[in-house]
PDB file of C-alpha atoms and ligand atoms in Angstrom:
ATOM      1  CA  MET A  68      18.470  20.106  -9.391  1.00 54.00           C
ATOM      2  CA  THR A  69      17.627  16.977  -7.474  1.00 69.00           C
ATOM      3  CA  ALA A  70      15.298  14.519  -9.106  1.00 93.00           C
ATOM      4  CA  PHE A  71      11.683  14.448  -8.017  1.00 98.00           C
ATOM      5  CA  VAL A  72       9.641  11.418  -8.963  1.00 98.00           C
ATOM      6  CA  THR A  73       6.297  10.760  -7.370  1.00 98.00           C
ATOM      7  CA  ARG A  74       3.360   8.485  -8.044  1.00 98.00           C
ATOM      8  CA  PHE A  75      -0.324   7.874  -7.603  1.00 98.00           C
ATOM      9  CA  ALA A  76      -0.981   4.189  -7.047  1.00 98.00           C
ATOM     10  CA  PRO A  77      -4.675   3.329  -6.986  1.00 98.00           C
ATOM     11  CA  SER A  78      -6.152  -0.155  -6.785  1.00 97.00           C
ATOM     12  CA  PRO A  79      -8.957  -0.830  -9.267  1.00 98.00           C
ATOM     13  CA  THR A  80     -11.311  -2.162  -6.620  1.00 96.00           C
ATOM     14  CA  GLY A  81     -13.916   0.575  -6.972  1.00 95.00           C
ATOM     15  CA  TYR A  82     -14.544   3.870  -8.727  1.00 96.00           C
ATOM     16  CA  LEU A  83     -12.434   6.830  -7.667  1.00 96.00           C
ATOM     17  CA  HIS A  84     -14.029   9.389  -5.356  1.00 94.00           C
ATOM     18  CA  ARG A  85     -13.016  12.840  -4.123  1.00 94.00           C
ATOM     19  CA  GLY A  86     -10.452  11.376  -1.716  1.00 94.00           C
ATOM     20  CA  HIS A  87      -8.592   9.785  -4.613  1.00 96.00           C
ATOM     21  CA  ALA A  88      -8.854  12.973  -6.652  1.00 97.00           C
ATOM     22  CA  PHE A  89      -7.305  14.903  -3.761  1.00 97.00           C
ATOM     23  CA  SER A  90      -4.466  12.400  -3.439  1.00 98.00           C
ATOM     24  CA  ALA A  91      -3.774  12.283  -7.177  1.00 98.00           C
ATOM     25  CA  LEU A  92      -3.869  16.072  -7.497  1.00 98.00           C
ATOM     26  CA  THR A  93      -1.600  16.528  -4.469  1.00 98.00           C
ATOM     27  CA  ALA A  94       1.045  14.275  -6.013  1.00 98.00           C
ATOM     28  CA  TYR A  95       0.579  15.666  -9.498  1.00 98.00           C
ATOM     29  CA  GLU A  96       0.872  19.302  -8.428  1.00 98.00           C
ATOM     30  CA  ALA A  97       3.913  18.531  -6.271  1.00 98.00           C
ATOM     31  CA  ALA A  98       5.626  16.993  -9.300  1.00 98.00           C
ATOM     32  CA  ARG A  99       4.698  19.949 -11.458  1.00 97.00           C
ATOM     33  CA  GLU A 100       6.010  22.483  -8.929  1.00 97.00           C
ATOM     34  CA  ALA A 101       9.269  20.557  -8.568  1.00 97.00           C
ATOM     35  CA  HIS A 102       9.599  20.136 -12.351  1.00 98.00           C
ATOM     36  CA  GLY A 103       9.601  16.455 -11.576  1.00 98.00           C
ATOM     37  CA  ARG A 104       7.915  13.348 -12.898  1.00 98.00           C
ATOM     38  CA  PHE A 105       4.484  11.955 -12.124  1.00 98.00           C
ATOM     39  CA  ILE A 106       3.860   8.229 -12.423  1.00 98.00           C
ATOM     40  CA  LEU A 107       0.581   6.357 -12.387  1.00 98.00           C
ATOM     41  CA  ARG A 108       0.807   2.799 -11.106  1.00 98.00           C
ATOM     42  CA  ILE A 109      -2.062   0.325 -11.071  1.00 98.00           C
ATOM     43  CA  GLU A 110      -1.994  -1.836  -7.943  1.00 98.00           C
ATOM     44  CA  ASP A 111      -3.995  -4.784  -9.135  1.00 97.00           C
ATOM     45  CA  ILE A 112      -2.392  -7.791  -7.460  1.00 95.00           C
ATOM     46  CA  ASP A 113      -5.646  -8.793  -5.814  1.00 92.00           C
ATOM     47  CA  ARG A 114      -7.407 -10.241  -8.840  1.00 89.00           C
ATOM     48  CA  THR A 115     -10.392 -11.243  -6.723  1.00 90.00           C
ATOM     49  CA  ARG A 116     -11.273  -7.614  -5.975  1.00 93.00           C
ATOM     50  CA  CYS A 117     -10.081  -5.791  -9.093  1.00 96.00           C
ATOM     51  CA  ARG A 118     -12.424  -5.282 -12.027  1.00 97.00           C
ATOM     52  CA  PRO A 119     -11.670  -4.148 -15.587  1.00 97.00           C
ATOM     53  CA  GLU A 120     -14.351  -1.449 -15.474  1.00 97.00           C
ATOM     54  CA  TYR A 121     -12.747   0.137 -12.388  1.00 98.00           C
ATOM     55  CA  ASP A 122      -9.380  -0.078 -14.087  1.00 98.00           C
ATOM     56  CA  ALA A 123     -10.596   1.682 -17.230  1.00 98.00           C
ATOM     57  CA  ALA A 124     -12.386   4.306 -15.126  1.00 98.00           C
ATOM     58  CA  ILE A 125      -9.143   5.275 -13.344  1.00 98.00           C
ATOM     59  CA  PHE A 126      -7.665   6.423 -16.651  1.00 98.00           C
ATOM     60  CA  GLU A 127     -10.860   8.147 -17.702  1.00 98.00           C
ATOM     61  CA  ASP A 128     -11.383   9.954 -14.396  1.00 98.00           C
ATOM     62  CA  LEU A 129      -7.789  11.130 -14.024  1.00 98.00           C
ATOM     63  CA  ALA A 130      -7.675  12.416 -17.610  1.00 98.00           C
ATOM     64  CA  TRP A 131     -10.951  14.222 -16.940  1.00 98.00           C
ATOM     65  CA  LEU A 132      -9.367  15.870 -13.903  1.00 97.00           C
ATOM     66  CA  GLY A 133      -6.675  17.168 -16.230  1.00 97.00           C
ATOM     67  CA  LEU A 134      -3.854  14.859 -15.199  1.00 98.00           C
ATOM     68  CA  SER A 135      -1.337  13.251 -17.516  1.00 98.00           C
ATOM     69  CA  TRP A 136       1.233  10.614 -16.676  1.00 98.00           C
ATOM     70  CA  GLU A 137       4.153   8.722 -18.106  1.00 97.00           C
ATOM     71  CA  GLU A 138       3.608   5.727 -20.369  1.00 97.00           C
ATOM     72  CA  PRO A 139       3.761   2.810 -20.126  1.00 97.00           C
ATOM     73  CA  VAL A 140       1.837   2.573 -16.888  1.00 98.00           C
ATOM     74  CA  ARG A 141       3.097  -0.164 -14.607  1.00 98.00           C
ATOM     75  CA  ARG A 142       0.489  -2.719 -13.731  1.00 98.00           C
ATOM     76  CA  GLN A 143       1.490  -4.846 -10.762  1.00 98.00           C
ATOM     77  CA  SER A 144      -0.317  -7.945 -12.035  1.00 96.00           C
ATOM     78  CA  GLU A 145       2.132  -8.049 -14.951  1.00 97.00           C
ATOM     79  CA  HIS A 146       5.163  -8.155 -12.661  1.00 97.00           C
ATOM     80  CA  MET A 147       4.380 -10.886 -10.179  1.00 96.00           C
ATOM     81  CA  GLU A 148       7.782 -12.465 -10.806  1.00 96.00           C
ATOM     82  CA  ASP A 149       9.523  -9.346  -9.405  1.00 97.00           C
ATOM     83  CA  TYR A 150       7.624  -9.672  -6.139  1.00 97.00           C
ATOM     84  CA  ALA A 151       8.144 -13.440  -6.027  1.00 96.00           C
ATOM     85  CA  ARG A 152      11.898 -12.877  -6.328  1.00 97.00           C
ATOM     86  CA  ALA A 153      11.928 -10.475  -3.381  1.00 97.00           C
ATOM     87  CA  LEU A 154       9.816 -12.904  -1.400  1.00 97.00           C
ATOM     88  CA  ARG A 155      12.197 -15.769  -2.137  1.00 97.00           C
ATOM     89  CA  GLU A 156      15.142 -13.667  -1.061  1.00 97.00           C
ATOM     90  CA  LEU A 157      13.530 -12.885   2.288  1.00 98.00           C
ATOM     91  CA  ALA A 158      12.453 -16.505   2.767  1.00 97.00           C
ATOM     92  CA  GLU A 159      15.928 -17.843   2.007  1.00 97.00           C
ATOM     93  CA  ARG A 160      17.367 -15.521   4.625  1.00 98.00           C
ATOM     94  CA  GLY A 161      15.020 -16.915   7.244  1.00 97.00           C
ATOM     95  CA  LEU A 162      13.040 -13.686   7.560  1.00 98.00           C
ATOM     96  CA  LEU A 163       9.659 -15.215   6.782  1.00 97.00           C
ATOM     97  CA  TYR A 164       7.562 -18.008   8.140  1.00 97.00           C
ATOM     98  CA  ARG A 165       4.562 -19.886   6.862  1.00 96.00           C
ATOM     99  CA  CYS A 166       1.327 -19.065   8.656  1.00 95.00           C
ATOM    100  CA  PHE A 167      -1.495 -21.586   8.300  1.00 95.00           C
ATOM    101  CA  ARG A 168      -3.919 -19.816  10.593  1.00 91.00           C
ATOM    102  CA  THR A 169      -7.257 -18.704   9.263  1.00 84.00           C
ATOM    103  CA  ARG A 170      -8.422 -15.132   9.547  1.00 80.00           C
ATOM    104  CA  ARG A 171     -10.868 -16.190  12.261  1.00 82.00           C
ATOM    105  CA  GLU A 172      -8.189 -17.910  14.326  1.00 84.00           C
ATOM    106  CA  ILE A 173      -6.032 -14.824  14.161  1.00 81.00           C
ATOM    107  CA  GLY A 174      -8.947 -12.613  15.150  1.00 78.00           C
ATOM    108  CA  GLU A 175      -9.592 -14.791  18.170  1.00 79.00           C
ATOM    109  CA  GLU A 176      -5.960 -14.840  19.140  1.00 76.00           C
ATOM    110  CA  ILE A 177      -5.596 -11.077  18.904  1.00 72.00           C
ATOM    111  CA  GLY A 178      -8.833 -10.668  20.822  1.00 69.00           C
ATOM    112  CA  ARG A 179      -7.376 -12.709  23.650  1.00 68.00           C
ATOM    113  CA  ALA A 180      -4.396 -10.387  24.015  1.00 62.00           C
ATOM    114  CA  PRO A 181      -3.986  -8.705  27.419  1.00 60.00           C
ATOM    115  CA  HIS A 182      -5.435  -5.252  28.227  1.00 58.00           C
ATOM    116  CA  GLY A 183      -8.302  -5.837  25.802  1.00 52.00           C
ATOM    117  CA  THR A 184      -6.581  -3.673  23.226  1.00 55.00           C
ATOM    118  CA  MET A 185      -6.328  -4.690  19.602  1.00 54.00           C
ATOM    119  CA  GLU A 186      -2.866  -6.059  19.305  1.00 65.00           C
ATOM    120  CA  VAL A 187      -1.092  -6.846  16.124  1.00 85.00           C
ATOM    121  CA  PHE A 188      -0.265 -10.394  15.254  1.00 89.00           C
ATOM    122  CA  ARG A 189       3.121 -11.837  16.205  1.00 90.00           C
ATOM    123  CA  GLY A 190       3.727 -15.511  15.595  1.00 90.00           C
ATOM    124  CA  GLN A 191       6.395 -18.008  14.809  1.00 90.00           C
ATOM    125  CA  PRO A 192       7.063 -20.911  12.509  1.00 93.00           C
ATOM    126  CA  LEU A 193       5.417 -24.205  13.383  1.00 95.00           C
ATOM    127  CA  PRO A 194       7.615 -27.053  14.556  1.00 96.00           C
ATOM    128  CA  ALA A 195       9.089 -28.720  11.441  1.00 96.00           C
ATOM    129  CA  HIS A 196       7.051 -31.929  11.653  1.00 96.00           C
ATOM    130  CA  GLU A 197       3.752 -30.075  12.044  1.00 97.00           C
ATOM    131  CA  GLU A 198       4.566 -27.822   9.150  1.00 96.00           C
ATOM    132  CA  ALA A 199       5.543 -30.792   6.971  1.00 97.00           C
ATOM    133  CA  GLN A 200       2.212 -32.441   7.780  1.00 97.00           C
ATOM    134  CA  LYS A 201       0.223 -29.378   6.826  1.00 96.00           C
ATOM    135  CA  LEU A 202       2.186 -28.922   3.636  1.00 96.00           C
ATOM    136  CA  ALA A 203       1.683 -32.574   2.721  1.00 97.00           C
ATOM    137  CA  ALA A 204      -2.044 -32.151   3.348  1.00 97.00           C
ATOM    138  CA  GLY A 205      -2.039 -29.203   0.947  1.00 95.00           C
ATOM    139  CA  GLU A 206      -3.187 -26.689   3.560  1.00 95.00           C
ATOM    140  CA  PRO A 207      -2.939 -23.122   2.271  1.00 95.00           C
ATOM    141  CA  PHE A 208      -0.585 -20.723   4.035  1.00 95.00           C
ATOM    142  CA  ALA A 209       0.505 -17.102   3.972  1.00 95.00           C
ATOM    143  CA  TRP A 210       4.109 -15.930   4.301  1.00 96.00           C
ATOM    144  CA  ARG A 211       4.589 -13.578   7.220  1.00 96.00           C
ATOM    145  CA  LEU A 212       7.552 -11.371   7.985  1.00 97.00           C
ATOM    146  CA  SER A 213       9.123 -12.332  11.293  1.00 98.00           C
ATOM    147  CA  LEU A 214       9.806  -9.129  13.220  1.00 97.00           C
ATOM    148  CA  GLU A 215      11.976 -11.120  15.560  1.00 97.00           C
ATOM    149  CA  ALA A 216      14.193 -12.393  12.729  1.00 98.00           C
ATOM    150  CA  ALA A 217      14.244  -8.944  11.126  1.00 98.00           C
ATOM    151  CA  GLU A 218      15.348  -7.344  14.368  1.00 97.00           C
ATOM    152  CA  ARG A 219      18.108  -9.896  14.771  1.00 97.00           C
ATOM    153  CA  THR A 220      19.289  -9.425  11.185  1.00 98.00           C
ATOM    154  CA  LEU A 221      19.440  -5.652  11.452  1.00 98.00           C
ATOM    155  CA  GLY A 222      20.687  -5.529  15.021  1.00 98.00           C
ATOM    156  CA  GLY A 223      17.577  -3.610  16.101  1.00 97.00           C
ATOM    157  CA  PHE A 224      15.367  -1.056  14.413  1.00 97.00           C
ATOM    158  CA  GLY A 225      17.108   2.018  15.810  1.00 96.00           C
ATOM    159  CA  ALA A 226      18.722   2.991  12.528  1.00 96.00           C
ATOM    160  CA  LEU A 227      15.451   2.839  10.635  1.00 98.00           C
ATOM    161  CA  THR A 228      14.246   6.359  10.088  1.00 98.00           C
ATOM    162  CA  PHE A 229      12.410   8.092   7.296  1.00 98.00           C
ATOM    163  CA  ASP A 230      11.826  11.634   6.279  1.00 98.00           C
ATOM    164  CA  ASP A 231       8.232  12.822   6.670  1.00 98.00           C
ATOM    165  CA  GLU A 232       7.432  16.251   5.335  1.00 97.00           C
ATOM    166  CA  ALA A 233       5.238  17.343   8.239  1.00 97.00           C
ATOM    167  CA  ARG A 234       7.017  15.525  11.075  1.00 98.00           C
ATOM    168  CA  GLY A 235      10.671  15.654  10.045  1.00 98.00           C
ATOM    169  CA  GLU A 236      12.826  12.620  10.693  1.00 98.00           C
ATOM    170  CA  VAL A 237      10.664   9.802  12.036  1.00 98.00           C
ATOM    171  CA  GLN A 238      11.902   6.750  13.880  1.00 98.00           C
ATOM    172  CA  ALA A 239      10.308   3.751  12.164  1.00 98.00           C
ATOM    173  CA  ARG A 240       8.326   1.447  14.406  1.00 97.00           C
ATOM    174  CA  PRO A 241       7.664  -1.620  12.296  1.00 96.00           C
ATOM    175  CA  GLU A 242       6.173  -3.355  15.315  1.00 94.00           C
ATOM    176  CA  LEU A 243       3.061  -1.227  14.665  1.00 92.00           C
ATOM    177  CA  GLY A 244       2.210  -3.651  11.902  1.00 92.00           C
ATOM    178  CA  GLY A 245       3.207  -6.861  13.656  1.00 94.00           C
ATOM    179  CA  ASP A 246       4.311  -9.824  11.568  1.00 96.00           C
ATOM    180  CA  VAL A 247       2.746  -8.548   8.371  1.00 95.00           C
ATOM    181  CA  VAL A 248       1.647 -10.883   5.612  1.00 94.00           C
ATOM    182  CA  LEU A 249       3.937 -10.550   2.596  1.00 96.00           C
ATOM    183  CA  ALA A 250       2.326 -13.235   0.485  1.00 95.00           C
ATOM    184  CA  ARG A 251      -1.350 -13.952   0.848  1.00 89.00           C
ATOM    185  CA  LYS A 252      -2.808 -17.410   0.634  1.00 87.00           C
ATOM    186  CA  ASP A 253      -4.913 -16.501  -2.364  1.00 83.00           C
ATOM    187  CA  VAL A 254      -2.847 -13.876  -4.130  1.00 84.00           C
ATOM    188  CA  GLY A 255       0.793 -14.912  -3.799  1.00 86.00           C
ATOM    189  CA  VAL A 256       1.994 -11.447  -2.821  1.00 92.00           C
ATOM    190  CA  ALA A 257       0.724  -8.748  -0.496  1.00 92.00           C
ATOM    191  CA  TYR A 258       0.556  -4.980  -0.693  1.00 94.00           C
ATOM    192  CA  HIS A 259       3.630  -3.971   1.362  1.00 97.00           C
ATOM    193  CA  LEU A 260       6.044  -6.072  -0.637  1.00 97.00           C
ATOM    194  CA  ALA A 261       4.767  -5.035  -4.059  1.00 97.00           C
ATOM    195  CA  VAL A 262       4.854  -1.361  -3.047  1.00 98.00           C
ATOM    196  CA  VAL A 263       8.445  -1.297  -1.827  1.00 98.00           C
ATOM    197  CA  VAL A 264       9.694  -3.281  -4.813  1.00 98.00           C
ATOM    198  CA  ASP A 265       7.937  -0.888  -7.187  1.00 98.00           C
ATOM    199  CA  ASP A 266       8.783   2.358  -5.406  1.00 98.00           C
ATOM    200  CA  ALA A 267      12.454   1.403  -5.603  1.00 98.00           C
ATOM    201  CA  GLY A 268      12.271  -0.076  -9.105  1.00 98.00           C
ATOM    202  CA  GLN A 269      10.552   3.012 -10.458  1.00 98.00           C
ATOM    203  CA  GLY A 270      12.991   5.368  -8.754  1.00 98.00           C
ATOM    204  CA  ILE A 271      10.289   7.082  -6.685  1.00 98.00           C
ATOM    205  CA  THR A 272      11.946   9.848  -4.663  1.00 98.00           C
ATOM    206  CA  HIS A 273       8.791  11.169  -2.972  1.00 98.00           C
ATOM    207  CA  VAL A 274       5.895   9.014  -1.847  1.00 98.00           C
ATOM    208  CA  ILE A 275       2.848  11.238  -1.483  1.00 98.00           C
ATOM    209  CA  ARG A 276      -0.214   9.512  -0.078  1.00 98.00           C
ATOM    210  CA  GLY A 277      -2.851   9.782   2.605  1.00 97.00           C
ATOM    211  CA  GLU A 278      -2.298   9.899   6.329  1.00 96.00           C
ATOM    212  CA  ASP A 279      -4.136   6.549   6.511  1.00 94.00           C
ATOM    213  CA  LEU A 280      -0.973   4.917   5.172  1.00 96.00           C
ATOM    214  CA  PHE A 281       1.354   6.403   7.806  1.00 97.00           C
ATOM    215  CA  GLU A 282       1.592   3.086   9.655  1.00 95.00           C
ATOM    216  CA  ALA A 283       2.277   1.292   6.398  1.00 96.00           C
ATOM    217  CA  THR A 284       5.319   3.528   5.948  1.00 98.00           C
ATOM    218  CA  HIS A 285       6.851   2.132   9.147  1.00 98.00           C
ATOM    219  CA  VAL A 286       6.505  -1.406   7.841  1.00 97.00           C
ATOM    220  CA  GLN A 287       7.724  -0.471   4.381  1.00 98.00           C
ATOM    221  CA  ARG A 288      10.803   1.250   5.807  1.00 98.00           C
ATOM    222  CA  LEU A 289      11.763  -2.067   7.393  1.00 98.00           C
ATOM    223  CA  LEU A 290      11.290  -3.941   4.126  1.00 98.00           C
ATOM    224  CA  GLN A 291      13.482  -1.413   2.328  1.00 98.00           C
ATOM    225  CA  ALA A 292      16.243  -2.041   4.859  1.00 98.00           C
ATOM    226  CA  LEU A 293      15.931  -5.817   4.564  1.00 98.00           C
ATOM    227  CA  LEU A 294      15.954  -5.751   0.767  1.00 98.00           C
ATOM    228  CA  GLY A 295      18.666  -3.097   0.479  1.00 98.00           C
ATOM    229  CA  LEU A 296      16.337  -0.663  -1.292  1.00 98.00           C
ATOM    230  CA  ALA A 297      16.511   3.133  -1.247  1.00 97.00           C
ATOM    231  CA  THR A 298      14.067   4.964   1.020  1.00 98.00           C
ATOM    232  CA  PRO A 299      12.088   7.783  -0.581  1.00 98.00           C
ATOM    233  CA  ALA A 300      10.930  10.875   1.303  1.00 98.00           C
ATOM    234  CA  TYR A 301       7.324  10.712   2.491  1.00 98.00           C
ATOM    235  CA  ARG A 302       4.465  13.112   2.595  1.00 98.00           C
ATOM    236  CA  HIS A 303       1.258  11.926   4.216  1.00 98.00           C
ATOM    237  CA  HIS A 304      -1.497  14.306   3.284  1.00 97.00           C
ATOM    238  CA  ARG A 305      -4.622  14.972   5.309  1.00 94.00           C
ATOM    239  CA  LEU A 306      -7.693  12.885   4.587  1.00 92.00           C
ATOM    240  CA  LEU A 307     -10.688  14.591   3.111  1.00 87.00           C
ATOM    241  CA  ALA A 308     -13.836  14.528   5.148  1.00 80.00           C
ATOM    242  CA  GLY A 309     -17.366  14.632   3.817  1.00 71.00           C
ATOM    243  CA  PRO A 310     -20.085  16.973   5.119  1.00 67.00           C
ATOM    244  CA  ASP A 311     -20.704  14.509   7.971  1.00 72.00           C
ATOM    245  CA  GLY A 312     -17.082  14.844   9.077  1.00 72.00           C
ATOM    246  CA  LYS A 313     -16.299  11.236   8.158  1.00 73.00           C
ATOM    247  CA  ARG A 314     -13.511  10.530   5.746  1.00 73.00           C
ATOM    248  CA  PHE A 315     -14.272   9.461   2.200  1.00 68.00           C
ATOM    249  CA  ALA A 316     -13.928   5.778   1.576  1.00 65.00           C
ATOM    250  CA  LYS A 317     -15.032   3.338  -1.075  1.00 58.00           C
ATOM    251  CA  ARG A 318     -16.779   1.205   1.491  1.00 56.00           C
ATOM    252  CA  ASP A 319     -18.960   4.096   2.635  1.00 61.00           C
ATOM    253  CA  ARG A 320     -20.194   4.478  -0.946  1.00 70.00           C
ATOM    254  CA  ALA A 321     -18.725   7.963  -1.220  1.00 79.00           C
ATOM    255  CA  GLU A 322     -19.984   9.726  -4.323  1.00 90.00           C
ATOM    256  CA  THR A 323     -17.707   8.741  -7.192  1.00 95.00           C
ATOM    257  CA  LEU A 324     -16.058  11.105  -9.653  1.00 97.00           C
ATOM    258  CA  ARG A 325     -18.164   9.637 -12.434  1.00 97.00           C
ATOM    259  CA  GLU A 326     -21.348  10.285 -10.485  1.00 96.00           C
ATOM    260  CA  LEU A 327     -20.235  13.863  -9.865  1.00 96.00           C
ATOM    261  CA  ARG A 328     -19.501  14.223 -13.566  1.00 96.00           C
ATOM    262  CA  ALA A 329     -22.878  12.733 -14.515  1.00 96.00           C
ATOM    263  CA  ARG A 330     -24.679  15.313 -12.436  1.00 95.00           C
ATOM    264  CA  GLY A 331     -22.908  18.130 -14.199  1.00 96.00           C
ATOM    265  CA  MET A 332     -19.947  18.868 -11.918  1.00 96.00           C
ATOM    266  CA  THR A 333     -16.981  20.094 -13.943  1.00 97.00           C
ATOM    267  CA  ALA A 334     -13.380  19.041 -13.430  1.00 97.00           C
ATOM    268  CA  ASP A 335     -12.578  22.684 -12.668  1.00 97.00           C
ATOM    269  CA  GLY A 336     -15.303  22.716 -10.049  1.00 96.00           C
ATOM    270  CA  ILE A 337     -13.849  19.668  -8.311  1.00 96.00           C
ATOM    271  CA  ARG A 338     -10.318  21.014  -8.497  1.00 96.00           C
ATOM    272  CA  LYS A 339     -11.425  24.286  -6.892  1.00 96.00           C
ATOM    273  CA  GLU A 340     -13.420  22.490  -4.222  1.00 94.00           C
ATOM    274  CA  LEU A 341     -10.336  20.443  -3.347  1.00 95.00           C
ATOM    275  CA  GLY A 342      -8.119  23.511  -3.179  1.00 95.00           C
ATOM    276  CA  PHE A 343      -6.388  23.198  -6.539  1.00 95.00           C
ATOM    277  CA  GLY A 344      -8.036  26.187  -8.194  1.00 80.00           C
TER     278      GLY A 344
HETATM  279  N1  LIG B 127      -2.830   0.997  -3.728  1.00 56.89           N
HETATM  280  C1  LIG B 127      -3.005   1.623  -2.466  1.00 56.89           C
HETATM  281  C2  LIG B 127      -4.433   2.082  -2.291  1.00 56.89           C
HETATM  282  O1  LIG B 127      -5.219   2.037  -3.198  1.00 56.89           O
HETATM  283  C3  LIG B 127      -2.103   2.826  -2.271  1.00 56.89           C
HETATM  284  C4  LIG B 127      -0.692   2.438  -2.130  1.00 56.89           C
HETATM  285  C5  LIG B 127       0.278   3.565  -1.823  1.00 56.89           C
HETATM  286  O2  LIG B 127       0.034   4.735  -2.152  1.00 56.89           O
HETATM  287  O3  LIG B 127       1.330   3.234  -1.315  1.00 56.89           O
HETATM  288  O4  LIG B 127      -4.801   2.481  -1.235  1.00 56.89           O
END
């Protein structure tokens, strides 16, 4: 039997809501059906947004839903050196550049792109003397992946494909993400890098997550190729919508699992409602 290892990888930046429950249950049930393994990973690299009470609630809420997971649980904040190593490797190979632009500057630049469409950011390293000046002045910078350098290194993106359960073999289009940030000014590492390092390091064979991360998969497929990491199979599940037809999201103050629990909803009730009866 082939191995099946999947994961649920929440960020403790808010309480879990139905959308998270659906995602966690989808991965958990897939592992159970495949007689595989289910891993919980805490994606807490952004210390400015993560809070201990959200972290603790993840464990409480998932246990309440009836899930169990392997111990020890990997916490990204405890493995920053792993991500720094990958970052150094990419930087040494000339695949990254320092970006000193502020968020506002980038917004303005993207806004000025032709056709009025939102275009993703593509940039390039500053001339050496300008960069040296900024570094000497202690200006903060992010590390961005250079799509141009990546394309040169790989001889094009044509060979980058991934297996998507609903779509079959998908041609990766990393340009969808532009020159993504791989190390943030404030945090030292960014989401895409930590995820690919961990998915490979933890031997994840099946990444099961929401359709909202489909574009991220294109970017992550490129990082896997650049870092020589295995590519898991992907399943992007549908996003749950609330009664108003809008998808659940933390920022819309979707009702949290703990609020549902407090007003007497049972775990069985939620599971049934989400189609896991
Ligand atoms: N930590 C991410 C989130 O909370 C999910 C990452 C993933 O599943 O790849 O949205």
